[in-house]
PDB file of C-alpha atoms in Angstrom:
ATOM      1  CA  MET O  19       0.000   0.000   0.000  1.00  0.00           C
ATOM      2  CA  THR O  20       1.081   3.581  -0.650  1.00  0.00           C
ATOM      3  CA  GLU O  21       2.453   5.501   2.331  1.00  0.00           C
ATOM      4  CA  ARG O  22       0.470   8.706   2.639  1.00  0.00           C
ATOM      5  CA  VAL O  23       0.432  11.932   4.659  1.00  0.00           C
ATOM      6  CA  LEU O  24      -2.507  14.128   5.622  1.00  0.00           C
ATOM      7  CA  PRO O  25      -2.208  17.751   4.404  1.00  0.00           C
ATOM      8  CA  LEU O  26      -3.695  20.485   6.575  1.00  0.00           C
ATOM      9  CA  VAL O  27      -3.575  24.084   5.343  1.00  0.00           C
ATOM     10  CA  VAL O  28      -4.170  27.026   7.656  1.00  0.00           C
ATOM     11  CA  ARG O  29      -5.062  30.406   6.221  1.00  0.00           C
ATOM     12  CA  ILE O  30      -2.717  33.085   7.577  1.00  0.00           C
ATOM     13  CA  GLU O  31      -3.274  36.484   6.002  1.00  0.00           C
ATOM     14  CA  ARG O  32      -0.673  39.122   6.863  1.00  0.00           C
ATOM     15  CA  ALA O  33      -3.183  41.611   8.231  1.00  0.00           C
ATOM     16  CA  ALA O  34      -5.380  39.130  10.106  1.00  0.00           C
ATOM     17  CA  PRO O  35      -3.675  35.973  11.364  1.00  0.00           C
ATOM     18  CA  PRO O  36      -5.883  33.609  13.361  1.00  0.00           C
ATOM     19  CA  GLU O  37      -5.722  33.120  17.100  1.00  0.00           C
ATOM     20  CA  ARG O  38      -3.523  30.154  18.037  1.00  0.00           C
ATOM     21  CA  THR O  39      -6.203  28.246  19.967  1.00  0.00           C
ATOM     22  CA  ASP O  40      -8.734  28.790  17.181  1.00  0.00           C
ATOM     23  CA  ALA O  41      -6.270  27.320  14.660  1.00  0.00           C
ATOM     24  CA  LEU O  42      -5.572  24.276  16.853  1.00  0.00           C
ATOM     25  CA  GLU O  43      -9.274  23.592  17.350  1.00  0.00           C
ATOM     26  CA  ALA O  44      -9.998  24.098  13.649  1.00  0.00           C
ATOM     27  CA  ALA O  45      -7.303  21.553  12.768  1.00  0.00           C
ATOM     28  CA  ALA O  46      -8.699  19.000  15.222  1.00  0.00           C
ATOM     29  CA  THR O  47     -12.228  19.550  13.904  1.00  0.00           C
ATOM     30  CA  ALA O  48     -11.057  19.227  10.301  1.00  0.00           C
ATOM     31  CA  VAL O  49      -9.491  15.834  11.022  1.00  0.00           C
ATOM     32  CA  LEU O  50     -12.692  14.635  12.670  1.00  0.00           C
ATOM     33  CA  ARG O  51     -14.824  15.745   9.744  1.00  0.00           C
ATOM     34  CA  LEU O  52     -12.512  13.941   7.336  1.00  0.00           C
ATOM     35  CA  LEU O  53     -12.827  10.736   9.348  1.00  0.00           C
ATOM     36  CA  ASP O  54     -16.608  11.100   9.605  1.00  0.00           C
ATOM     37  CA  GLN O  55     -17.264  10.675   5.876  1.00  0.00           C
ATOM     38  CA  ASP O  56     -16.852   7.941   3.265  1.00  0.00           C
ATOM     39  CA  GLU O  57     -15.828   9.756   0.082  1.00  0.00           C
ATOM     40  CA  TRP O  58     -12.085   9.195   0.504  1.00  0.00           C
ATOM     41  CA  SER O  59     -12.161   5.844   2.293  1.00  0.00           C
ATOM     42  CA  GLU O  60      -9.439   4.248   0.141  1.00  0.00           C
ATOM     43  CA  PRO O  61      -6.701   6.877   0.623  1.00  0.00           C
ATOM     44  CA  ILE O  62      -7.654   7.143   4.295  1.00  0.00           C
ATOM     45  CA  ALA O  63      -7.283   3.372   4.728  1.00  0.00           C
ATOM     46  CA  GLU O  64      -3.845   3.466   3.056  1.00  0.00           C
ATOM     47  CA  TRP O  65      -2.819   6.372   5.268  1.00  0.00           C
ATOM     48  CA  GLU O  66      -3.998   4.684   8.458  1.00  0.00           C
ATOM     49  CA  ASP O  67      -2.083   1.534   7.525  1.00  0.00           C
ATOM     50  CA  HIS O  68       1.185   3.437   8.230  1.00  0.00           C
ATOM     51  CA  ARG O  69       2.061   6.161  10.703  1.00  0.00           C
ATOM     52  CA  ILE O  70      -0.704   8.743  10.549  1.00  0.00           C
ATOM     53  CA  ARG O  71       1.569  11.613   9.595  1.00  0.00           C
ATOM     54  CA  LYS O  72       0.087  15.087   9.253  1.00  0.00           C
ATOM     55  CA  VAL O  73       1.790  18.139   7.754  1.00  0.00           C
ATOM     56  CA  VAL O  74       0.494  21.657   8.330  1.00  0.00           C
ATOM     57  CA  ARG O  75       1.248  24.329   5.726  1.00  0.00           C
ATOM     58  CA  ARG O  76       0.159  27.942   5.493  1.00  0.00           C
ATOM     59  CA  ALA O  77      -1.487  29.866   2.687  1.00  0.00           C
ATOM     60  CA  ARG O  78      -2.708  33.379   1.985  1.00  0.00           C
ATOM     61  CA  GLY O  79      -4.329  35.290  -0.847  1.00  0.00           C
ATOM     62  CA  SER O  80      -4.143  33.509  -4.191  1.00  0.00           C
ATOM     63  CA  GLU O  81      -2.455  30.503  -2.547  1.00  0.00           C
ATOM     64  CA  TRP O  82      -5.521  29.979  -0.379  1.00  0.00           C
ATOM     65  CA  ARG O  83      -7.867  30.390  -3.333  1.00  0.00           C
ATOM     66  CA  ARG O  84      -5.980  27.676  -5.236  1.00  0.00           C
ATOM     67  CA  VAL O  85      -6.160  25.385  -2.208  1.00  0.00           C
ATOM     68  CA  LEU O  86      -9.946  25.748  -2.220  1.00  0.00           C
ATOM     69  CA  THR O  87     -10.125  24.277  -5.732  1.00  0.00           C
ATOM     70  CA  LEU O  88      -8.578  20.978  -4.567  1.00  0.00           C
ATOM     71  CA  PRO O  89     -10.641  18.179  -2.984  1.00  0.00           C
ATOM     72  CA  GLY O  90     -10.980  18.765   0.729  1.00  0.00           C
ATOM     73  CA  ILE O  91     -13.031  20.073   3.639  1.00  0.00           C
ATOM     74  CA  THR O  92     -12.805  23.622   4.992  1.00  0.00           C
ATOM     75  CA  VAL O  93     -13.435  24.317   8.665  1.00  0.00           C
ATOM     76  CA  THR O  94     -14.080  27.869   9.823  1.00  0.00           C
ATOM     77  CA  HIS O  95     -13.748  28.208  13.583  1.00  0.00           C
ATOM     78  CA  ARG O  96     -13.962  31.707  15.041  1.00  0.00           C
ATOM     79  CA  THR O  97     -10.868  33.510  13.625  1.00  0.00           C
ATOM     80  CA  ALA O  98      -9.361  30.440  11.943  1.00  0.00           C
ATOM     81  CA  GLU O  99      -9.828  28.721   8.594  1.00  0.00           C
ATOM     82  CA  VAL O 100      -8.248  25.322   8.037  1.00  0.00           C
ATOM     83  CA  ARG O 101      -8.634  23.042   5.037  1.00  0.00           C
ATOM     84  CA  VAL O 102      -7.956  19.320   5.247  1.00  0.00           C
ATOM     85  CA  HIS O 103      -7.297  17.311   2.093  1.00  0.00           C
ATOM     86  CA  PRO O 104      -7.519  13.574   1.471  1.00  0.00           C
ATOM     87  CA  PRO O 105      -4.226  11.837   2.349  1.00  0.00           C
ATOM     88  CA  VAL O 106      -1.674  12.175  -0.449  1.00  0.00           C
ATOM     89  CA  PRO O 107       1.329   9.976  -1.313  1.00  0.00           C
ATOM     90  CA  LEU O 108       4.289  10.916   0.855  1.00  0.00           C
ATOM     91  CA  ASP O 109       6.469  11.763  -2.170  1.00  0.00           C
ATOM     92  CA  ASP O 110       3.801  12.968  -4.599  1.00  0.00           C
ATOM     93  CA  TRP O 111       1.938  16.007  -3.302  1.00  0.00           C
ATOM     94  CA  PRO O 112      -0.324  18.058  -5.584  1.00  0.00           C
ATOM     95  CA  THR O 113       1.683  21.023  -6.888  1.00  0.00           C
ATOM     96  CA  ASP O 114      -0.505  23.680  -5.279  1.00  0.00           C
ATOM     97  CA  LEU O 115       0.040  22.030  -1.869  1.00  0.00           C
ATOM     98  CA  SER O 116       3.729  21.196  -2.237  1.00  0.00           C
ATOM     99  CA  ARG O 117       4.545  24.855  -2.968  1.00  0.00           C
ATOM    100  CA  LEU O 118       3.137  26.040   0.348  1.00  0.00           C
ATOM    101  CA  GLN O 119       5.451  26.851   3.254  1.00  0.00           C
ATOM    102  CA  VAL O 120       5.601  24.841   6.466  1.00  0.00           C
ATOM    103  CA  SER O 121       7.383  27.622   8.392  1.00  0.00           C
ATOM    104  CA  GLY O 122       5.719  30.838   9.493  1.00  0.00           C
ATOM    105  CA  THR O 123       2.993  29.342  11.664  1.00  0.00           C
ATOM    106  CA  ASP O 124       3.993  31.094  14.882  1.00  0.00           C
ATOM    107  CA  LEU O 125       0.560  32.177  16.079  1.00  0.00           C
ATOM    108  CA  ALA O 126      -0.451  33.587  19.463  1.00  0.00           C
ATOM    109  CA  ASP O 127      -3.612  34.165  21.461  1.00  0.00           C
ATOM    110  CA  SER O 128      -4.506  37.776  22.167  1.00  0.00           C
ATOM    111  CA  ALA O 129      -6.317  36.739  25.359  1.00  0.00           C
ATOM    112  CA  PRO O 130      -6.636  33.577  27.457  1.00  0.00           C
ATOM    113  CA  PRO O 131      -9.033  31.116  25.796  1.00  0.00           C
ATOM    114  CA  PRO O 132     -12.395  30.444  27.482  1.00  0.00           C
ATOM    115  CA  GLU O 133     -13.135  27.361  29.527  1.00  0.00           C
ATOM    116  CA  PRO O 134     -13.256  24.220  27.364  1.00  0.00           C
ATOM    117  CA  ASP O 135     -16.510  22.542  26.326  1.00  0.00           C
ATOM    118  CA  LEU O 136     -16.651  19.579  28.711  1.00  0.00           C
ATOM    119  CA  GLY O 137     -19.500  18.053  26.720  1.00  0.00           C
ATOM    120  CA  GLY O 138     -17.076  17.149  23.950  1.00  0.00           C
ATOM    121  CA  VAL O 139     -13.449  16.061  23.803  1.00  0.00           C
ATOM    122  CA  VAL O 140     -10.784  18.210  25.425  1.00  0.00           C
ATOM    123  CA  LEU O 141      -7.278  17.867  24.004  1.00  0.00           C
ATOM    124  CA  TRP O 142      -4.766  18.830  26.668  1.00  0.00           C
ATOM    125  CA  VAL O 143      -1.356  19.976  25.425  1.00  0.00           C
ATOM    126  CA  ASN O 144       1.835  19.216  27.350  1.00  0.00           C
ATOM    127  CA  PRO O 145       2.851  22.444  29.144  1.00  0.00           C
ATOM    128  CA  SER O 146       6.559  21.566  29.117  1.00  0.00           C
ATOM    129  CA  LEU O 147       6.929  21.461  25.320  1.00  0.00           C
ATOM    130  CA  GLU O 148       7.611  24.397  23.021  1.00  0.00           C
ATOM    131  CA  MET O 149       5.864  23.897  19.679  1.00  0.00           C
ATOM    132  CA  THR O 150       5.056  26.180  16.773  1.00  0.00           C
ATOM    133  CA  ALA O 151       1.362  26.523  16.047  1.00  0.00           C
ATOM    134  CA  GLY O 152       1.790  24.317  12.984  1.00  0.00           C
ATOM    135  CA  LYS O 153       3.364  21.519  15.025  1.00  0.00           C
ATOM    136  CA  ALA O 154       0.718  21.886  17.739  1.00  0.00           C
ATOM    137  CA  MET O 155      -2.039  21.781  15.094  1.00  0.00           C
ATOM    138  CA  ALA O 156      -0.724  18.450  13.844  1.00  0.00           C
ATOM    139  CA  GLN O 157      -0.590  17.115  17.410  1.00  0.00           C
ATOM    140  CA  ALA O 158      -4.154  18.301  18.062  1.00  0.00           C
ATOM    141  CA  GLY O 159      -5.172  16.478  14.893  1.00  0.00           C
ATOM    142  CA  HIS O 160      -3.492  13.313  16.176  1.00  0.00           C
ATOM    143  CA  GLY O 161      -5.294  13.643  19.508  1.00  0.00           C
ATOM    144  CA  ALA O 162      -8.654  14.129  17.802  1.00  0.00           C
ATOM    145  CA  GLN O 163      -8.019  11.060  15.655  1.00  0.00           C
ATOM    146  CA  LEU O 164      -7.108   8.934  18.659  1.00  0.00           C
ATOM    147  CA  ALA O 165     -10.279  10.089  20.424  1.00  0.00           C
ATOM    148  CA  TRP O 166     -12.289   9.124  17.325  1.00  0.00           C
ATOM    149  CA  TRP O 167     -10.717   5.671  17.157  1.00  0.00           C
ATOM    150  CA  ALA O 168     -11.297   5.095  20.872  1.00  0.00           C
ATOM    151  CA  SER O 169     -14.979   6.062  20.753  1.00  0.00           C
ATOM    152  CA  GLY O 170     -17.612   3.405  20.230  1.00  0.00           C
ATOM    153  CA  GLU O 171     -20.543   3.903  17.879  1.00  0.00           C
ATOM    154  CA  THR O 172     -22.874   5.096  20.637  1.00  0.00           C
ATOM    155  CA  ALA O 173     -20.331   7.616  21.905  1.00  0.00           C
ATOM    156  CA  ARG O 174     -19.593   8.769  18.351  1.00  0.00           C
ATOM    157  CA  ALA O 175     -23.293   9.313  17.688  1.00  0.00           C
ATOM    158  CA  ALA O 176     -23.636  11.433  20.821  1.00  0.00           C
ATOM    159  CA  TRP O 177     -20.451  13.334  19.977  1.00  0.00           C
ATOM    160  CA  ARG O 178     -21.680  13.893  16.421  1.00  0.00           C
ATOM    161  CA  GLY O 179     -24.917  15.259  17.858  1.00  0.00           C
ATOM    162  CA  ARG O 180     -22.841  17.924  19.602  1.00  0.00           C
ATOM    163  CA  GLY O 181     -21.151  18.849  16.332  1.00  0.00           C
ATOM    164  CA  LEU O 182     -18.007  16.818  17.174  1.00  0.00           C
ATOM    165  CA  ALA O 183     -17.185  19.455  19.765  1.00  0.00           C
ATOM    166  CA  VAL O 184     -13.474  19.578  20.551  1.00  0.00           C
ATOM    167  CA  SER O 185     -11.469  22.009  22.661  1.00  0.00           C
ATOM    168  CA  VAL O 186      -7.689  22.397  22.827  1.00  0.00           C
ATOM    169  CA  ARG O 187      -6.062  23.785  25.946  1.00  0.00           C
ATOM    170  CA  THR O 188      -2.595  23.752  27.498  1.00  0.00           C
ATOM    171  CA  ALA O 189      -2.702  21.895  30.793  1.00  0.00           C
ATOM    172  CA  GLY O 190      -1.080  23.233  33.924  1.00  0.00           C
ATOM    173  CA  PRO O 191       1.778  21.062  35.249  1.00  0.00           C
ATOM    174  CA  ALA O 192      -0.338  19.518  38.014  1.00  0.00           C
ATOM    175  CA  ARG O 193      -3.257  18.860  35.676  1.00  0.00           C
ATOM    176  CA  TRP O 194      -0.924  17.281  33.116  1.00  0.00           C
ATOM    177  CA  ALA O 195       0.528  14.919  35.739  1.00  0.00           C
ATOM    178  CA  GLU O 196      -2.977  13.959  36.856  1.00  0.00           C
ATOM    179  CA  LEU O 197      -4.140  13.304  33.301  1.00  0.00           C
ATOM    180  CA  GLY O 198      -1.063  11.218  32.538  1.00  0.00           C
ATOM    181  CA  GLY O 199      -1.952   8.784  35.289  1.00  0.00           C
ATOM    182  CA  GLY O 200      -5.601   8.475  34.374  1.00  0.00           C
ATOM    183  CA  GLY O 201      -5.413   5.933  31.562  1.00  0.00           C
ATOM    184  CA  LEU O 202      -6.563   8.362  28.864  1.00  0.00           C
ATOM    185  CA  PRO O 203      -5.340   8.260  25.235  1.00  0.00           C
ATOM    186  CA  VAL O 204      -1.895   9.831  24.853  1.00  0.00           C
ATOM    187  CA  VAL O 205      -0.212  11.020  21.656  1.00  0.00           C
ATOM    188  CA  ARG O 206       3.516  10.271  21.544  1.00  0.00           C
ATOM    189  CA  ASP O 207       5.381  12.023  18.769  1.00  0.00           C
ATOM    190  CA  ALA O 208       7.774  10.237  16.424  1.00  0.00           C
ATOM    191  CA  GLY O 209      10.228  13.128  16.710  1.00  0.00           C
ATOM    192  CA  PHE O 210      10.546  14.046  13.028  1.00  0.00           C
ATOM    193  CA  THR O 211      10.463  17.782  13.869  1.00  0.00           C
ATOM    194  CA  GLU O 212      10.846  20.169  16.825  1.00  0.00           C
ATOM    195  CA  ILE O 213      10.609  17.752  19.775  1.00  0.00           C
ATOM    196  CA  GLU O 214      12.297  14.585  21.034  1.00  0.00           C
ATOM    197  CA  PRO O 215      11.019  11.195  19.842  1.00  0.00           C
ATOM    198  CA  GLY O 216       8.523   9.639  22.223  1.00  0.00           C
ATOM    199  CA  SER O 217       7.454  12.952  23.754  1.00  0.00           C
ATOM    200  CA  ALA O 218       3.901  12.931  25.088  1.00  0.00           C
ATOM    201  CA  THR O 219       2.304  15.895  23.349  1.00  0.00           C
ATOM    202  CA  VAL O 220      -1.462  15.656  23.819  1.00  0.00           C
ATOM    203  CA  ILE O 221      -3.867  13.781  26.079  1.00  0.00           C
ATOM    204  CA  ALA O 222      -7.463  13.331  24.896  1.00  0.00           C
ATOM    205  CA  ASP O 223     -10.002  13.693  27.704  1.00  0.00           C
ATOM    206  CA  ALA O 224     -13.694  12.767  27.661  1.00  0.00           C
ATOM    207  CA  PRO O 225     -15.809  10.623  30.008  1.00  0.00           C
ATOM    208  CA  TRP O 226     -16.243   7.851  27.434  1.00  0.00           C
ATOM    209  CA  LEU O 227     -12.601   7.520  26.350  1.00  0.00           C
ATOM    210  CA  PRO O 228     -10.715   4.314  27.292  1.00  0.00           C
ATOM    211  CA  GLN O 229      -6.991   3.878  27.672  1.00  0.00           C
ATOM    212  CA  GLY O 230      -4.789   4.008  24.579  1.00  0.00           C
ATOM    213  CA  VAL O 231      -1.448   5.284  23.320  1.00  0.00           C
ATOM    214  CA  LEU O 232      -0.816   6.575  19.812  1.00  0.00           C
ATOM    215  CA  GLU O 233       2.702   6.870  18.420  1.00  0.00           C
ATOM    216  CA  VAL O 234       2.788   9.090  15.325  1.00  0.00           C
TER     217      VAL O 234
END
């Protein structure tokens, strides 16, 4: 089977970049919406048969308009717009995606984010790791995917009824330690970029989630 990677594109206009938390939540939501449809089942199956790699690139202006012409799903979440595309071969990206830059995704929040929606999934980010927004978006996507895999059909139906609600927040050190001992799904990064291999990056938290570890 072909090894594939999941492209995520975040819109970052010079005059109006998105809030960091909005971009992370948009990325997580985009991954969930991709998984919750059947149109691209074959490339998704090939992608899931290997490491579920995700690459976040940025676009603005005409770049973004070209991205919108490619197959994919666009998620608009408060200040952020993120488009997810069906998984592409690792070494054969569409030209309009391969030209986009990976760097330049250093986003910030202008104010502390609100309390998370506890009726959905909360993705808690490791407070001890420094990650660009692009890297953190990919990790949030991994966490959302692990939560999806770990949810049974009844839980998925209830989650879907809430619009696949997902929040992304950075845990405090004490909260992170507590979560790590609670048997919840943990994303462990493969270490291709920015952080050490095996680093725990995100913990997915919801009442229905069982134990699980994802290495990506």
